[in-house]
Short mmCIF file of C-alpha atoms in Angstrom, two decimals:
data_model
loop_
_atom_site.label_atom_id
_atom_site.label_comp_id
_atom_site.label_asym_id
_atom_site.label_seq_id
_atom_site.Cartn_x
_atom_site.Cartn_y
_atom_site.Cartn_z
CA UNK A 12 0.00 0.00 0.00
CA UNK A 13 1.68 3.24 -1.02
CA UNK A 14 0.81 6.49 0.81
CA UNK A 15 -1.27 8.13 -1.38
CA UNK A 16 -4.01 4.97 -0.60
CA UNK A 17 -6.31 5.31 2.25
CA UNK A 18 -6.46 3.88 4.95
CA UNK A 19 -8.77 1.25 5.71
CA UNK A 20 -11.40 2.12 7.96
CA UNK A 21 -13.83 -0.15 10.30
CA UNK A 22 -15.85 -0.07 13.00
CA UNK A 23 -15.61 -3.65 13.83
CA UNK A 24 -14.06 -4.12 17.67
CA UNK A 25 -10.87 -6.14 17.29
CA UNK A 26 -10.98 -9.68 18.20
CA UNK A 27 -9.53 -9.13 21.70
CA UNK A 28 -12.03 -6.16 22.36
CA UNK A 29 -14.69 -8.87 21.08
CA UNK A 30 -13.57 -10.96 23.89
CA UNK A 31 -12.98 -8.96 26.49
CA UNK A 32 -16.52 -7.62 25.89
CA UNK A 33 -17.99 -10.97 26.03
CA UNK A 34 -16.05 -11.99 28.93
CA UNK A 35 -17.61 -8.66 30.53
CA UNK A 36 -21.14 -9.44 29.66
CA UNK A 37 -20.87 -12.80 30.93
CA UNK A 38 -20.01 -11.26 34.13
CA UNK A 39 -22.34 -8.37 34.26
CA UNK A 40 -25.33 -11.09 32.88
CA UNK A 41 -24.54 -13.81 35.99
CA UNK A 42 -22.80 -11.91 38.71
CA UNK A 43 -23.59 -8.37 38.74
CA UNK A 44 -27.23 -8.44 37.34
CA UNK A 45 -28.92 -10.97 39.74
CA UNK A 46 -27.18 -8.56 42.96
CA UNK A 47 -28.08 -5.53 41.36
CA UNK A 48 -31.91 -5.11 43.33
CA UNK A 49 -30.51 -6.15 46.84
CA UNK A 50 -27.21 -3.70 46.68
CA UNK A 51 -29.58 -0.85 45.35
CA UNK A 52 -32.06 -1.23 48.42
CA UNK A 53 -29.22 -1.77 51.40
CA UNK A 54 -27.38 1.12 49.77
CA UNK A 55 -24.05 -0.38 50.36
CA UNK A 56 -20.80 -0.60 48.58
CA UNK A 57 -21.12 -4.68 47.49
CA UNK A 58 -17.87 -5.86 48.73
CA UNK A 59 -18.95 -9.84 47.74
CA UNK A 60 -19.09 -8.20 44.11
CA UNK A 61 -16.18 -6.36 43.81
CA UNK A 62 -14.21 -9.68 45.52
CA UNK A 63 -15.32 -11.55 42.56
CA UNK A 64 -14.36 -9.26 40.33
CA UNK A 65 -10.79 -9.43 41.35
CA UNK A 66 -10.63 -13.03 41.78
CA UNK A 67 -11.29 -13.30 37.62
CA UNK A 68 -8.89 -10.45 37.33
CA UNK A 69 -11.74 -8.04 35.97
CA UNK A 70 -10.71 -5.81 39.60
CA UNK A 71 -7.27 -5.24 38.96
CA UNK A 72 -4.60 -2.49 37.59
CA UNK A 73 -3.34 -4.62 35.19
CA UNK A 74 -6.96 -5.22 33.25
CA UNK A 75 -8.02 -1.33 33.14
CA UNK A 76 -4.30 -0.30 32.34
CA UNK A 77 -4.80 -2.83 29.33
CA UNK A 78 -8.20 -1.41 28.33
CA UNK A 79 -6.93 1.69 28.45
CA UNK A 80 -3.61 1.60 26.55
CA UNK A 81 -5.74 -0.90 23.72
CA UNK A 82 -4.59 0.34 20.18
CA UNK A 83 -7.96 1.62 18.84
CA UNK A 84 -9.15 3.15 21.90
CA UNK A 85 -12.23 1.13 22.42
CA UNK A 86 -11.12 -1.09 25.11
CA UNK A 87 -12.51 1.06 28.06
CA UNK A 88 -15.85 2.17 26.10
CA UNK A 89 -16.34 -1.63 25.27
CA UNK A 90 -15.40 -2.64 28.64
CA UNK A 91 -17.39 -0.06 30.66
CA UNK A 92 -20.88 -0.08 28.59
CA UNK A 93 -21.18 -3.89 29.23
CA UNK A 94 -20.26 -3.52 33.32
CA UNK A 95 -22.90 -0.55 33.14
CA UNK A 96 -25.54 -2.82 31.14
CA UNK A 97 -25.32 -5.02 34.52
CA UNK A 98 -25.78 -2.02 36.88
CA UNK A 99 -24.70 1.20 37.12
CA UNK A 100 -24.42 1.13 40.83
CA UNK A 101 -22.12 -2.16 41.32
CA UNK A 102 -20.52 -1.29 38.26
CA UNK A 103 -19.46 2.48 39.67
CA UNK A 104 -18.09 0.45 42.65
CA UNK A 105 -15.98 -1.80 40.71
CA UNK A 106 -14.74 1.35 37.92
CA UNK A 107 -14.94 3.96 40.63
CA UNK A 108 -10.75 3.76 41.64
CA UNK A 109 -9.98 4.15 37.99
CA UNK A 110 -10.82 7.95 38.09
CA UNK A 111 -8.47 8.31 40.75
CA UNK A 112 -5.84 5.80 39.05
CA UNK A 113 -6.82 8.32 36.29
CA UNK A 114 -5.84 11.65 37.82
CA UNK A 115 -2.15 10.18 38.74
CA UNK A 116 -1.76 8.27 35.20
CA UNK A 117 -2.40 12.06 33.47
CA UNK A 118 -0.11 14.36 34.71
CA UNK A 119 1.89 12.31 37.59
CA UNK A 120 5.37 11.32 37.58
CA UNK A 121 6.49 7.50 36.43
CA UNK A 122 7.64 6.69 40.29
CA UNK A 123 3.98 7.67 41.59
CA UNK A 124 2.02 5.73 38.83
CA UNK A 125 3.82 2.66 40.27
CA UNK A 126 3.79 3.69 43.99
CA UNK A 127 0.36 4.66 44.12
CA UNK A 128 -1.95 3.50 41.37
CA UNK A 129 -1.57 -0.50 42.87
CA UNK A 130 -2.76 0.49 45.99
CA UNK A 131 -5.98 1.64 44.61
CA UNK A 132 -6.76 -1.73 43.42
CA UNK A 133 -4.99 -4.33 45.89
CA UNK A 134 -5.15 -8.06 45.06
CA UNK A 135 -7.97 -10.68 45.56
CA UNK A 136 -8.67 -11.33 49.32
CA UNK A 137 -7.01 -7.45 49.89
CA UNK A 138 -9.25 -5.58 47.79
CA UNK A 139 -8.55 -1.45 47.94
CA UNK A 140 -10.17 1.32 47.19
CA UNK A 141 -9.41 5.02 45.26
CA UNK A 142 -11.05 8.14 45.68
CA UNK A 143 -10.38 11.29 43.23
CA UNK A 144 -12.00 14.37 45.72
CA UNK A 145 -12.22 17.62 43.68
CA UNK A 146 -16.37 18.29 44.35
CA UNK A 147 -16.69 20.76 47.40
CA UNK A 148 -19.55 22.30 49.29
CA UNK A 149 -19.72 25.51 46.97
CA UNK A 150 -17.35 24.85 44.37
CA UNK A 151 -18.70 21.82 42.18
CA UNK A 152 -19.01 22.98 38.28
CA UNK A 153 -17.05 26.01 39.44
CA UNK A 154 -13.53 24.17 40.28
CA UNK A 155 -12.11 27.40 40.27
CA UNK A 156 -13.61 28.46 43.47
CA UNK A 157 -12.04 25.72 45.68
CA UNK A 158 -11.00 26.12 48.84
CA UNK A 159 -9.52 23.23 50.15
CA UNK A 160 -5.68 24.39 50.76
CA UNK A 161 -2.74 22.82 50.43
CA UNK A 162 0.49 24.96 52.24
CA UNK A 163 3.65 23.93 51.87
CA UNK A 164 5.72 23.38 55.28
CA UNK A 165 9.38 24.10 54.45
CA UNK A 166 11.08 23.35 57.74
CA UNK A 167 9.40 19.77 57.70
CA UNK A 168 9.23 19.30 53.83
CA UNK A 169 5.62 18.15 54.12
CA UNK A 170 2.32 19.68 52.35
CA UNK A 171 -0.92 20.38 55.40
CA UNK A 172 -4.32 19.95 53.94
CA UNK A 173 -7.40 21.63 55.24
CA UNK A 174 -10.83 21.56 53.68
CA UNK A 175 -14.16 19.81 52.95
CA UNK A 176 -14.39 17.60 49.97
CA UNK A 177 -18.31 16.29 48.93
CA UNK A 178 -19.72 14.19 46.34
CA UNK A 179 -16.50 11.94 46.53
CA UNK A 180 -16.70 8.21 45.06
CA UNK A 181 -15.60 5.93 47.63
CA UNK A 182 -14.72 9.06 49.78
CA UNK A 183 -13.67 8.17 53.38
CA UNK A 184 -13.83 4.26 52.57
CA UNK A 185 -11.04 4.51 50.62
CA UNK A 186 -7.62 3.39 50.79
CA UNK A 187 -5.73 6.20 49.07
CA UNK A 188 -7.29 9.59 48.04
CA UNK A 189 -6.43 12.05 45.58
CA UNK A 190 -7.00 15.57 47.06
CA UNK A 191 -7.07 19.15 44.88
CA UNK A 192 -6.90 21.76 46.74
CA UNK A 193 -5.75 25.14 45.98
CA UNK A 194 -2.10 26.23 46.57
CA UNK A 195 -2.23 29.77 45.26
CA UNK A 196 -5.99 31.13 45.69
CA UNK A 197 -5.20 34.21 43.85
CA UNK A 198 -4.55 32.26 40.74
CA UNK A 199 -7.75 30.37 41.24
CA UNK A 200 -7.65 26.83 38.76
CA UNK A 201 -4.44 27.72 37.73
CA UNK A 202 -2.74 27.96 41.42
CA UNK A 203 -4.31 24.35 42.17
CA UNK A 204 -2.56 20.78 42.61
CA UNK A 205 -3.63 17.46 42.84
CA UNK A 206 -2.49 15.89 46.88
CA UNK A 207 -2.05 11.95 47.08
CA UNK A 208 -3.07 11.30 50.48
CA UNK A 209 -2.08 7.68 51.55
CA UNK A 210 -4.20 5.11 53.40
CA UNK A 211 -4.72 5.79 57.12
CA UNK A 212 -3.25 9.31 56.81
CA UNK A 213 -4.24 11.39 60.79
CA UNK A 214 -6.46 13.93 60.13
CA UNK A 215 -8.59 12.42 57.23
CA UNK A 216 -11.87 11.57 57.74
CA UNK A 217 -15.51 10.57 56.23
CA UNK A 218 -18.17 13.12 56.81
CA UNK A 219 -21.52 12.68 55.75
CA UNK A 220 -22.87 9.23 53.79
CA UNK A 221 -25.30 10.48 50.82
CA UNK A 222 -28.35 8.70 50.45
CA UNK A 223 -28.77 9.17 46.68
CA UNK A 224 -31.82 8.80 43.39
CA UNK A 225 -29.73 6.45 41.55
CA UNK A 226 -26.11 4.60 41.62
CA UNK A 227 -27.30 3.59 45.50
CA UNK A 228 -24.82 0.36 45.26
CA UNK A 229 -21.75 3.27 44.96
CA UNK A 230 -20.26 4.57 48.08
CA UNK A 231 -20.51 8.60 48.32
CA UNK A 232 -19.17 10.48 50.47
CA UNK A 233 -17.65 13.98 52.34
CA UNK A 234 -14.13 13.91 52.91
CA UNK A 235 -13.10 15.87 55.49
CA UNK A 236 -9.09 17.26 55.90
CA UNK A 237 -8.26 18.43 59.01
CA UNK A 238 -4.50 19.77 59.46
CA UNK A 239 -3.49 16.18 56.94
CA UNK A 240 0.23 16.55 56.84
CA UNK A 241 1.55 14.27 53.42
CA UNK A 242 5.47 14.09 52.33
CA UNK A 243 6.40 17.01 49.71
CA UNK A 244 6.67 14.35 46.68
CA UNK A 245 3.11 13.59 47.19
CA UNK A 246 1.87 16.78 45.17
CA UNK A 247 1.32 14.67 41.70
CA UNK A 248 3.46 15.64 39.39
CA UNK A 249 5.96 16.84 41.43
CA UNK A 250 6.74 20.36 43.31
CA UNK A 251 9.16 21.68 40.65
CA UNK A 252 6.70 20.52 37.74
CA UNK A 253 3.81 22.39 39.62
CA UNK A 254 6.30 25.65 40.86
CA UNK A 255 7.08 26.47 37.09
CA UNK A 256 3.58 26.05 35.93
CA UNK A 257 2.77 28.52 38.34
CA UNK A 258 5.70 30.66 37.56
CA UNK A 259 4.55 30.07 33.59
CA UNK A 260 1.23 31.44 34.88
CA UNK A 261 2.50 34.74 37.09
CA UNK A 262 4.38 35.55 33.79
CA UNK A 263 1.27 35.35 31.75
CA UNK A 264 2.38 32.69 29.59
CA UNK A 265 0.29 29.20 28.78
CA UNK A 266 0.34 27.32 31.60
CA UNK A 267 -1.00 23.64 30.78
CA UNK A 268 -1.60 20.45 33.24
CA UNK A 269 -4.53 21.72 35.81
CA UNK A 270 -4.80 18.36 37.59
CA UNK A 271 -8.29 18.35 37.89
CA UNK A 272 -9.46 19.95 34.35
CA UNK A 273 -6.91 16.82 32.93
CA UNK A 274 -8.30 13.98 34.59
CA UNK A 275 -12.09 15.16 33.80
CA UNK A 276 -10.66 15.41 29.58
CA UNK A 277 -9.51 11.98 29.58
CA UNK A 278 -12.35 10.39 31.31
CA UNK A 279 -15.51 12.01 29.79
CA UNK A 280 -15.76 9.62 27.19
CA UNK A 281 -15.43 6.72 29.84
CA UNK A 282 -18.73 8.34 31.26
CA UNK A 283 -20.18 8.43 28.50
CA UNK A 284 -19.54 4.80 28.24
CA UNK A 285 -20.93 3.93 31.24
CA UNK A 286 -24.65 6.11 30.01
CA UNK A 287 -24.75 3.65 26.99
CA UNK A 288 -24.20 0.97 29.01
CA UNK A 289 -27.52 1.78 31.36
CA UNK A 290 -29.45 3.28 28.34
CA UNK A 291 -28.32 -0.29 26.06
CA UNK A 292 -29.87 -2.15 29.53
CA UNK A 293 -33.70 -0.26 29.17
CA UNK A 294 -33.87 -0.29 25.81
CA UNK A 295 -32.91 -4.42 25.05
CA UNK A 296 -35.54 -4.75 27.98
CA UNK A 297 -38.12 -2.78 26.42
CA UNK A 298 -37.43 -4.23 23.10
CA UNK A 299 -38.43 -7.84 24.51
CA UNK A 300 -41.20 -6.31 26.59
CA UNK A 301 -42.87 -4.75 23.54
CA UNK A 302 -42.18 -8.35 21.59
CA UNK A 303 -44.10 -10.39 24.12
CA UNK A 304 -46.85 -7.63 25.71
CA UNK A 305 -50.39 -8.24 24.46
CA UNK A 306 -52.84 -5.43 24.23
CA UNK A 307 -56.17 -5.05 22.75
CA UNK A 308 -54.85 -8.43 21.30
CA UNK A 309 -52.06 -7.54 19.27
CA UNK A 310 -48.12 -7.33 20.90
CA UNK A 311 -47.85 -4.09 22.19
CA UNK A 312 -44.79 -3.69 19.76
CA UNK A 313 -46.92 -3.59 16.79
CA UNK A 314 -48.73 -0.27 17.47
CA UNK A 315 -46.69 2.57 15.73
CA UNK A 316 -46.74 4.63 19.02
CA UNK A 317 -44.34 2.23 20.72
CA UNK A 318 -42.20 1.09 17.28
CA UNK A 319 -41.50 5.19 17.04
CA UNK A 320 -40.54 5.13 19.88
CA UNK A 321 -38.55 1.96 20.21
CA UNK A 322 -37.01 3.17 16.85
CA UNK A 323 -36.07 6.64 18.30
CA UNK A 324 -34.29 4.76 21.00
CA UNK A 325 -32.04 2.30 19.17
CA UNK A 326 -31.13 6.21 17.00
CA UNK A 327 -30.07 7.76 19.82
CA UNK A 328 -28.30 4.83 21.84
CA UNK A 329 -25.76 4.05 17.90
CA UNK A 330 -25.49 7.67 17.91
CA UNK A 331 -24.39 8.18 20.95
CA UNK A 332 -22.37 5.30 21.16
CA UNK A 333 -20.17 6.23 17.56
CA UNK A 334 -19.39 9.55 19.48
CA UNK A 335 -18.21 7.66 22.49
CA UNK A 336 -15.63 5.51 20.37
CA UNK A 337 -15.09 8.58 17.82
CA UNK A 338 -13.55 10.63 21.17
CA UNK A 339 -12.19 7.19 22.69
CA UNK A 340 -10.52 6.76 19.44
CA UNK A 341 -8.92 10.42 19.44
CA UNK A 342 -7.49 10.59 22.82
CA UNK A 343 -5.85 6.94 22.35
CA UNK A 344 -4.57 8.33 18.86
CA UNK A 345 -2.83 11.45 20.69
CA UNK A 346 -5.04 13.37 18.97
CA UNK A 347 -6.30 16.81 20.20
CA UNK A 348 -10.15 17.00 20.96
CA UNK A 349 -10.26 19.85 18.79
CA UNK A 350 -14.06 20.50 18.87
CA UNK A 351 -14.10 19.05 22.35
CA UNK A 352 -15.52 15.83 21.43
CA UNK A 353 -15.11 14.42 25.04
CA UNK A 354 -17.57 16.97 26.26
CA UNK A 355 -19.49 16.16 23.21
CA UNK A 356 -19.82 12.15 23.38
CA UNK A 357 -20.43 12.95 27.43
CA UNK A 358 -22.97 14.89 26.86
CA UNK A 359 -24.82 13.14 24.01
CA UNK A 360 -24.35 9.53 25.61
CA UNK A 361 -25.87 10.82 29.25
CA UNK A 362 -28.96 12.72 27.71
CA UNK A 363 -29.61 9.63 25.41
CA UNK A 364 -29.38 7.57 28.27
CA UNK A 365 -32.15 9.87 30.68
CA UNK A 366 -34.39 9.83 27.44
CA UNK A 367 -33.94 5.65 26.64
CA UNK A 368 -34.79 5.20 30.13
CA UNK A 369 -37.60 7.60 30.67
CA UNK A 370 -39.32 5.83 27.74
CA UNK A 371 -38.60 2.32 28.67
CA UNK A 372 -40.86 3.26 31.98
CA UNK A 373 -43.13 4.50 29.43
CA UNK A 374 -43.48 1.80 27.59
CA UNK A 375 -43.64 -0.63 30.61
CA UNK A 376 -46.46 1.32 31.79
CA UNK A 377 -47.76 0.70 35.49
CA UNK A 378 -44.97 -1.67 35.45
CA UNK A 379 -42.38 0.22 34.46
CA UNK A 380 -43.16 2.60 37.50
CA UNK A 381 -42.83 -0.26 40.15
CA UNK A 382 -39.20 -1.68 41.47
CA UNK A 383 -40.57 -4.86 40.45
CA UNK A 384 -39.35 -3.71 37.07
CA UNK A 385 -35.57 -2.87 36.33
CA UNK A 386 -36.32 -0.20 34.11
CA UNK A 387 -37.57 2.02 37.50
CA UNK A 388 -33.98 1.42 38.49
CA UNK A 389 -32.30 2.11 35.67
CA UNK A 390 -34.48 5.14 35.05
CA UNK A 391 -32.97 6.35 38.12
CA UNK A 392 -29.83 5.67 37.86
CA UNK A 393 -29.57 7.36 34.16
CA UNK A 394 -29.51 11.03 35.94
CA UNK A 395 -26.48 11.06 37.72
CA UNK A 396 -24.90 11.13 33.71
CA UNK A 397 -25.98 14.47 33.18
CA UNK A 398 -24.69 15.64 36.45
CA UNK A 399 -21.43 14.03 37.28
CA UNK A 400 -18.06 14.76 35.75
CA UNK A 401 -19.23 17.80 34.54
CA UNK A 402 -22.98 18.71 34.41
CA UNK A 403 -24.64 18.87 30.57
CA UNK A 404 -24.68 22.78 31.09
CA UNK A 405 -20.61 22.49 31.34
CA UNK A 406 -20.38 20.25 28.94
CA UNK A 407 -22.16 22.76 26.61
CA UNK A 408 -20.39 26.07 27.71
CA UNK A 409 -16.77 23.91 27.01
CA UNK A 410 -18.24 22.99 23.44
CA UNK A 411 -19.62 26.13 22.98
CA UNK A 412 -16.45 28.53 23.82
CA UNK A 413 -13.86 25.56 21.64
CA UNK A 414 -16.15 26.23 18.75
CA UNK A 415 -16.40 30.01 19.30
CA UNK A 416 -13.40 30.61 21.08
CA UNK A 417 -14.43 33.19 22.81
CA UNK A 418 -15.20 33.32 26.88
CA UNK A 419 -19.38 32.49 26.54
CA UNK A 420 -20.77 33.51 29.62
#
């Protein structure tokens, strides 16, 4: 092939994504599914689950580390929409370390990738936990306004955290946590760091346990930091890294890396993986409801009012799901999301899923409506996609100002 031929292009999953994703399913169809009602009620991180997940290797650093360094991109998307199709809840339990695995793999240095990200995970029988904490009481969209801060203790060469962190996966259960907090407030995102707090660290707490709509199998969780006193090499990426970033920044030149605003870009279309995963869930149970439902003596699927809408569904779920891989695809390729298609395939993939689900209930009916029905749970557990990792609005405002370049307001 000389190289004035194209390239040839495909959308078929390579055979090892092909397994993996049936090897997922398989899981997700006999483990995760028949758990999902009883973990959603006790509103409990599901600790039996996540043990069998790491006995078949499916809870482990090496597995999402594979996913995510697959050629084409798609291992994580694949990976993540069939967990979700199980349940969102157990499957946020099992995924929910990643993000802070996530936030040390993106700008951190090679020595604390292999210190830290392991101890996230553990090993069957040890099973640990992550936590990425950047949500605070009044600063949640706005990560610019965070207060949690970080000072830096020269005569002891150690960093002292102080602050409340909120909405934090696995916050205060976890074994290490990944703090940002605000080292220069005047500077606001740009004067921030990310903090890896190690396990049993004095003077880090849980606060309050959130009883939540949807996702009720997921631990979260306030964190609360109360004079936490961490080594100086725990500040991710190092001191000297973060010192001439802010230097970069006092000079008024680019200043690239914000801890926070870098682990949210590479794992937007991982959300939106997880959305197509719940939205896939209502929709193939719909689809058989509609197929074997008898009204007025005809299947229920046979009046145009429910093929629309089953039709609209199955639209929006492929559409949503090419954007997923189409971003997947780019940040694997090292190339730049140019018309921020991570916010895009977020945002696309978590509406679609709050839609699929809303009419699933819809076309359950009575049943639908009852938690005798999956698609109530799933229905509820679609909303936390719009919200999380950057509400729709934000995802909007960072497509909008990309597009425009200019500072929408």
């Amino acid at each position: 092939m000389t190289s004035a031929e194209p390239t040839p292009f495909s959308l078929e999953p390579t055979e090892e994504v092909r397994e993996v994703r049936d090897w997922i399913h398989g899981f997700a169809r006999d483990v995760v599914r028949p758990a999902a009602a009883e973990w959603d009620e006790r509103e409990e991180t599901p600790w039996p689950i996540i043990e069998e997940a790491a006995k078949i290797g499916l809870y482990s650093l090496d597995f999402f580390a594979a996913q995510w360094l697959e050629p084409t991109g798609l291992g994580i998307p694949v990976a993540f929409e069939e967990l979700f199709w199980g349940d969102a809840g157990i499957g946020l339990s099992i995924t929910g370390s990643c993000l802070a695995a996530a936030s040390v793999a993106a700008v951190g240095t090679q020595e604390q990738v292999g210190e830290w990200a392991p101890q996230m995970f553990g090993t069957p029988g040890d099973v640990k936990l992550g936590a990425f904490c950047a949500s605070e009481p009044d600063a949640g969209s706005d990560v610019g306004a965070i207060r949690t801060r970080a000072v830096f203790d020269e005569a002891k060469d150690e960093w002292v955290l102080n602050g409340t962190k909120t909405w934090a996966t696995n916050g205060g259960i976890a074994d290490v946590h990944i703090i940002v907090a605000s080292v220069h407030p005047e500077l606001g995102s740009r004067g921030q760091a990310s903090f890896i707090v190690p396990p049993k660290t004095p003077g880090l707490r849980q606060g309050q346990k959130f009883r939540k709509h949807g996702i009720r199998a997921s631990h979260t969780a306030e964190v609360i930091l109360d004079g936490v006193r961490i080594p100086s090499r725990n500040i991710i990426g190092g001191k000297d890294r973060f010192d001439e970033r802010v230097a970069r920044t006092r000079e008024g030149r680019s200043a690239k890396g914000q801890a926070a605003l870098k682990t949210f870009e590479t794992t937007r279309p991982a959300v939106g993986a997880m959305a197509l995963g719940v939205g896939r869930a209502a929709y193939d149970y719909a689809l058989d409801y509609a197929r074997d439902r008898e009204q007025f003596g005809r299947k229920i699927g046979d009046f145009q009012a429910i093929a629309f809408k089953l039709a609209d569904m199955k639209c929006r779920l492929d559409a949503a799901r090419l954007m997923v891989w189409r971003a997947a695809w780019l940040a694997r390729t090292g190339r730049d999301f140019e018309n921020a298609e991570g916010s895009m395939a977020k945002l696309m993939a978590s509406e679609m899923a709050v839609h699929v689900t809303e009419e699933a209930v819809q076309i359950l009916g009575g049943n639908g409506y009852t938690r005798d029905y999956p698609v109530e749970r799933w229905h509820r557990d679609a909303k936390i996609f719009t919200i999380f990792e950057g509400t729709s609005e934000i995802q909007r405002l960072v497509i909008g100002r990309t597009l425009t370049g200019l500072p929408v307001r």
